[in-house]
GROMACS .gro file of C-alpha atoms in nm:
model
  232
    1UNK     CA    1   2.591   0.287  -0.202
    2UNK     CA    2   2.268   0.107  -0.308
    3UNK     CA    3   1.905   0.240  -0.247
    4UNK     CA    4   1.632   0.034  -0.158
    5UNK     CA    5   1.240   0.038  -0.324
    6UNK     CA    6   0.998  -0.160  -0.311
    7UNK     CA    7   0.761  -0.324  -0.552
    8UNK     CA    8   0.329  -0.301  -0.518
    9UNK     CA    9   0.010  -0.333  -0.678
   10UNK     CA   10  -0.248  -0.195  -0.438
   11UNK     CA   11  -0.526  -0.226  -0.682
   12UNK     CA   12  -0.514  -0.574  -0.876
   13UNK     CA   13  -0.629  -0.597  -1.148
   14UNK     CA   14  -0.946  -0.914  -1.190
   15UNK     CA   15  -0.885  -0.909  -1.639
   16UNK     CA   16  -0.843  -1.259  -1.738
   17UNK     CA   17  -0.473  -1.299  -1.842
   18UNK     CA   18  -0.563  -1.602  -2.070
   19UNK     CA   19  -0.793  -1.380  -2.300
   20UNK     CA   20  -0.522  -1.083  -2.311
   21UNK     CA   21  -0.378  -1.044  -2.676
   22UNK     CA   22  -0.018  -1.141  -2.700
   23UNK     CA   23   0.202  -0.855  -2.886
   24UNK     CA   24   0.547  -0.772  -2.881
   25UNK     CA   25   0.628  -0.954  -2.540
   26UNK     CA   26   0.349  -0.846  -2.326
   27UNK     CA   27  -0.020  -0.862  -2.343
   28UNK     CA   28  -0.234  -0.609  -2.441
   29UNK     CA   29  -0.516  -0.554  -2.206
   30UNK     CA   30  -0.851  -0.430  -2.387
   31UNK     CA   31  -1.027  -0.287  -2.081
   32UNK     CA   32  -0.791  -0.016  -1.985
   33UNK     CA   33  -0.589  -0.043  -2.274
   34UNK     CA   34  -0.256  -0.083  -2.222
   35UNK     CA   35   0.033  -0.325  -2.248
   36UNK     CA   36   0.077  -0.581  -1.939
   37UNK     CA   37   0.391  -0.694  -1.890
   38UNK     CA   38   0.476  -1.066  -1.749
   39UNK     CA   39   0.741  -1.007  -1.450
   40UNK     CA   40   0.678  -1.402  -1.339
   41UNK     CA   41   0.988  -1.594  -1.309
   42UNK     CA   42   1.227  -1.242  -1.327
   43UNK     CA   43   1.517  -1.151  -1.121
   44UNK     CA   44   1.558  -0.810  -0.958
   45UNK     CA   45   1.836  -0.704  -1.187
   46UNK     CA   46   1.579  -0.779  -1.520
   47UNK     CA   47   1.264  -0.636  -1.331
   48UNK     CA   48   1.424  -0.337  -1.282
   49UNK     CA   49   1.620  -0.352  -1.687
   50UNK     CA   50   1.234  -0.316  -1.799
   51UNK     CA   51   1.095  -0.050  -1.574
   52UNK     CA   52   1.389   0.178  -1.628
   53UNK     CA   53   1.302   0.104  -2.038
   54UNK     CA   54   0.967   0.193  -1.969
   55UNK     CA   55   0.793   0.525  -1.932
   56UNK     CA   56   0.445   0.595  -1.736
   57UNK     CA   57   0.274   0.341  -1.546
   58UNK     CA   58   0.336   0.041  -1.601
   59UNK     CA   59   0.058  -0.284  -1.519
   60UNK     CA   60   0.259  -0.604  -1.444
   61UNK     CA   61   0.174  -0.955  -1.370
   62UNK     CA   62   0.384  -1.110  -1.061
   63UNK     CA   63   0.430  -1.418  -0.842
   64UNK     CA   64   0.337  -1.304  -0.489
   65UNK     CA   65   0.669  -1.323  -0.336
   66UNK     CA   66   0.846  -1.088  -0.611
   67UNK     CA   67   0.626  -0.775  -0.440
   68UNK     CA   68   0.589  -0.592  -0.093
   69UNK     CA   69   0.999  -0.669  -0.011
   70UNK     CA   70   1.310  -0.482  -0.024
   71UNK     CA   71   1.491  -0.431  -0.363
   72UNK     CA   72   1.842  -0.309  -0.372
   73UNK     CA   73   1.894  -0.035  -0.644
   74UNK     CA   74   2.272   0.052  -0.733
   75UNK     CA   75   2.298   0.423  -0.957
   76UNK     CA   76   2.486   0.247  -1.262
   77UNK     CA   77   2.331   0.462  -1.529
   78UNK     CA   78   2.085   0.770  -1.576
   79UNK     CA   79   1.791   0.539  -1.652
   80UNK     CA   80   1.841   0.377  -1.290
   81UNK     CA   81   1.893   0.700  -1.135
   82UNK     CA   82   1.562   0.885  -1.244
   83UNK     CA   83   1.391   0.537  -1.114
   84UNK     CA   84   1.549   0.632  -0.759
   85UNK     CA   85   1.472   0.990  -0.799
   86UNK     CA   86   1.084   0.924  -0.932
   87UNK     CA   87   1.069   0.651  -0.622
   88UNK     CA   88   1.204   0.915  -0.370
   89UNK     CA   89   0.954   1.157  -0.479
   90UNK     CA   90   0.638   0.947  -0.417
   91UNK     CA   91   0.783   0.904  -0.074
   92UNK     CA   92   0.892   1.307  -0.060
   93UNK     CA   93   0.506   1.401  -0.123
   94UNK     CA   94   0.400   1.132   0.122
   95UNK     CA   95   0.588   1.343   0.385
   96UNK     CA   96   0.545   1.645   0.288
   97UNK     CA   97   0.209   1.592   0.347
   98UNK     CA   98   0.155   1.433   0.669
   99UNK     CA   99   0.410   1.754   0.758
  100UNK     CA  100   0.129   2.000   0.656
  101UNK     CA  101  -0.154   1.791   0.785
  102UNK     CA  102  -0.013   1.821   1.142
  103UNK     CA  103   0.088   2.200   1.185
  104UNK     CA  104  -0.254   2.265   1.120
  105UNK     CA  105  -0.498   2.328   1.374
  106UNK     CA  106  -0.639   1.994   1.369
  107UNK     CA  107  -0.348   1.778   1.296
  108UNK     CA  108  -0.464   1.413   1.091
  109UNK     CA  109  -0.316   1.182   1.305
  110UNK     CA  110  -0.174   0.918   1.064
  111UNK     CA  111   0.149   0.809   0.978
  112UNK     CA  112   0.146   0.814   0.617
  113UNK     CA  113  -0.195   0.957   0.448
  114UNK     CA  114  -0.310   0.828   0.137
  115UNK     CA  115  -0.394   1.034  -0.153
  116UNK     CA  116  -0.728   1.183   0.056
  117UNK     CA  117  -1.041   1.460  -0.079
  118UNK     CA  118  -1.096   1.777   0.113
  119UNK     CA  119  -1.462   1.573   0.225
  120UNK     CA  120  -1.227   1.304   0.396
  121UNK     CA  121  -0.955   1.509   0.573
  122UNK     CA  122  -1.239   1.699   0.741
  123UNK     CA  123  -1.407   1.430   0.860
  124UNK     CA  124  -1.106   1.263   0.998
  125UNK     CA  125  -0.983   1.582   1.179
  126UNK     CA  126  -1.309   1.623   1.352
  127UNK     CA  127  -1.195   1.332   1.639
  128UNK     CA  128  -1.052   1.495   1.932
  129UNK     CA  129  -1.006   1.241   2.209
  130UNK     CA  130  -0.748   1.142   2.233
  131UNK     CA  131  -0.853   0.825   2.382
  132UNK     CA  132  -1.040   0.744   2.019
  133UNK     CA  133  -0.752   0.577   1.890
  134UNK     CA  134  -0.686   0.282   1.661
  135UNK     CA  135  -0.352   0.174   1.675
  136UNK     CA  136  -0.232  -0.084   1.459
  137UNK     CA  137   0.031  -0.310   1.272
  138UNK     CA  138  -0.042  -0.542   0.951
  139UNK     CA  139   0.124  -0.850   0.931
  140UNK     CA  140   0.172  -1.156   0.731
  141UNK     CA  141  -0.003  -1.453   0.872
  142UNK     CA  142   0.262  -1.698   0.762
  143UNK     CA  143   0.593  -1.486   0.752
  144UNK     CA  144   0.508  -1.309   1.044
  145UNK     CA  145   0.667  -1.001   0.859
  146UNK     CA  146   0.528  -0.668   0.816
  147UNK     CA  147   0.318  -0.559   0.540
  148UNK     CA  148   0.424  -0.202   0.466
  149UNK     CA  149   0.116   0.081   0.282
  150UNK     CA  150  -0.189  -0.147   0.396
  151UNK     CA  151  -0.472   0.091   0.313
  152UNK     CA  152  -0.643   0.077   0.647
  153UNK     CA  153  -0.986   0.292   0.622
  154UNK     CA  154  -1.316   0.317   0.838
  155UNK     CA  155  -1.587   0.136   0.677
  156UNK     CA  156  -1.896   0.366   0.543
  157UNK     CA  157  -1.666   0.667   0.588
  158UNK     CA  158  -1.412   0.851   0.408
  159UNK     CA  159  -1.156   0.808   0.673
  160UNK     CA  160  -0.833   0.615   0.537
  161UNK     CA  161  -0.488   0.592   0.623
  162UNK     CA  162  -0.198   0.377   0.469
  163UNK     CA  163   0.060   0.224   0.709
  164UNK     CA  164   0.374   0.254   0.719
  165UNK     CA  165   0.702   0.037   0.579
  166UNK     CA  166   0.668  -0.124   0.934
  167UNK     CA  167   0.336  -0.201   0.909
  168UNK     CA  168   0.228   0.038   1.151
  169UNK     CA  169  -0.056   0.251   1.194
  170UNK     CA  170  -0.281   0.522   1.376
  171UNK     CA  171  -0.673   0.620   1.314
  172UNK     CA  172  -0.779   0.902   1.552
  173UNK     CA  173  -1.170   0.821   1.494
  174UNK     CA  174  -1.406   1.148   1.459
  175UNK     CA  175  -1.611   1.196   1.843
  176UNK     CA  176  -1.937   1.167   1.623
  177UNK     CA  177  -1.824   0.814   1.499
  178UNK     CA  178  -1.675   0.688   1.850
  179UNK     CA  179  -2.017   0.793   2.004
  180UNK     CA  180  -2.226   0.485   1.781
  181UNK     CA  181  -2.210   0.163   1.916
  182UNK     CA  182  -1.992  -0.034   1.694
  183UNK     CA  183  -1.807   0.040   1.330
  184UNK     CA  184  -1.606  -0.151   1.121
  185UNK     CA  185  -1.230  -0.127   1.021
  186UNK     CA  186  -1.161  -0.279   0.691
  187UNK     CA  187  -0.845  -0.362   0.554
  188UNK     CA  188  -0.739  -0.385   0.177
  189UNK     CA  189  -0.407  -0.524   0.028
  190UNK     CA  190  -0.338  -0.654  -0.329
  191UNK     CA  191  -0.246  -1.050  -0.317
  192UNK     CA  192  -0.405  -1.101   0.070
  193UNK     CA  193  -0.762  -1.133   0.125
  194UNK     CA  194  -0.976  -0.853   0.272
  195UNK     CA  195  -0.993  -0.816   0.623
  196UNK     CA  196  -1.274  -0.673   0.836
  197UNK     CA  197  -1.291  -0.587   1.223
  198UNK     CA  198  -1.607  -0.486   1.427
  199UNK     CA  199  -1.488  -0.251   1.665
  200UNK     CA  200  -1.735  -0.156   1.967
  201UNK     CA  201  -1.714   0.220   2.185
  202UNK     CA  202  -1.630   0.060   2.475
  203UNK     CA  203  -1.299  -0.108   2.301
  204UNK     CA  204  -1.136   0.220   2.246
  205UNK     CA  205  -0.880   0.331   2.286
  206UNK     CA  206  -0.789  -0.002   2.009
  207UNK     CA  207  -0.445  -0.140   1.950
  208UNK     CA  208  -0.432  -0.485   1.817
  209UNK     CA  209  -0.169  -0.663   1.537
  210UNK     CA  210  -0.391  -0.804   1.220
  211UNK     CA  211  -0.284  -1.075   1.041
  212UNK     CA  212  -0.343  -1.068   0.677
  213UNK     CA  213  -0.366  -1.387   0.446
  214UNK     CA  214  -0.256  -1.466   0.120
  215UNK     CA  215  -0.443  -1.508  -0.158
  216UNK     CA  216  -0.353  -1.849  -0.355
  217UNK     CA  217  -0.276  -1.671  -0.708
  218UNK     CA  218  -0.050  -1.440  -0.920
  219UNK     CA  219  -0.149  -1.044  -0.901
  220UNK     CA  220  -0.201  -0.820  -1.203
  221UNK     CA  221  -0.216  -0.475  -1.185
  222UNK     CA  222  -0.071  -0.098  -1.203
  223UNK     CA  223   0.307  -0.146  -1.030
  224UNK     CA  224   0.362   0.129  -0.772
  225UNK     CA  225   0.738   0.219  -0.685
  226UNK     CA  226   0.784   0.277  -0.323
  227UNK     CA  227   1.132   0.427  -0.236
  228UNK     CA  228   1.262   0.246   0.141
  229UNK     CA  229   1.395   0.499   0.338
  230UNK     CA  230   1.766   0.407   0.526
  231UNK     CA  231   1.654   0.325   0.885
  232UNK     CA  232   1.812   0.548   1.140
   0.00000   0.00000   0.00000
């Protein structure tokens, strides 16, 4: 039975390709030194050849569309496997996480957190309102599809949270923050431009689809493997 990834670069990468020196069929990149490899044009079956021949993290260039979809990954060797099992275990600490964050006390009500500091998971379990909620989903503008980890955060705070592989979302905002008259939710994606969204006191509790837009160009960057759980 296959498993399913996908493919993202949720920090690109602004180096000028053109200027990159060309060695043994990549580019070497002198600002964080390291090899970038050139996945434009590739199928599935020889994007995945090179990552499983690859070891670390690995910066590739891609065409927009090759990225943020589901991949089909079938166990045909030991190289594929550990992919599947290093994939899986991204998504395993993911969990595990959001599991410990809610049998606390005061649970962080989010449905996937991103890599957070002690600073920011404080502040974010200070909100307890219930009715200071942010509910969202990120979507493609053109597509209509969902956008799955969006890194969703709280402008001016340390309050972040990364969607889900449905695009959805939830931001219980801290009583000290909801109590100001307006703030700002800012949305970041690699290959779709950065969206912003006043929100005001009186708007909450918020729930409202955004619509994310591409950006006209190829994205470079650090590739992240995200392992697509079987739906239920």
């Amino acid at each position: 039975m296959a498993q399913k990834i996908s493919l993202s670069i949720h920090k690109p990468c602004t180096e000028n390709w053109e200027e990159m020196k060309q060695e043994q069929g990549a580019k070497f990149c002198a600002s964080c030194q390291k090899a970038v490899t050139d996945f434009r044009g590739l199928g599935d079956e020889q994007i995945l050849d090179i990552l499983t021949k690859q070891e670390g993290k690995i910066c590739g260039r891609f065409n927009k569309h090759q990225l943020n979809r589901v991949i089909e990954v079938h166990q045909e060797n030991k190289k594929t496997s550990l992919l599947l099992k290093a994939a899986a275990g991204i998504a395993l600490v993911a969990t595990t996480s959001a599991t410990q964050a809610m049998t606390t006390n005061n649970p962080v009500k989010v449905n996937t957190p991103i890599e957070q500091t002690a600073e920011s998971v404080k502040e974010a379990n200070t909100g307890d309102n219930p009715k200071n909620t942010i509910r969202g989903r990120v979507l493609d503008k053109k597509t209509k599809q969902p956008i799955s980890l969006v890194t969703v955060t709280i402008h001016d705070t340390k309050i972040a949270v990364r969607a889900d592989f449905d695009g959805r979302f939830t931001i219980q905002v801290p009583d000290s923050l909801a109590a100001k008259n307006e703030f700002t939710l800012s949305i970041i994606y690699g290959g779709y431009k950065h969206l912003e969204l006043t929100i005001k006191r009186n708007q909450l509790p918020f729930k409202k689809d955004f619509f994310l837009e591409e950006e006209p160009y190829d994205i470079m960057g650090d590739i992240d493997i995200n392992y697509v759980p079987e739906k239920q």
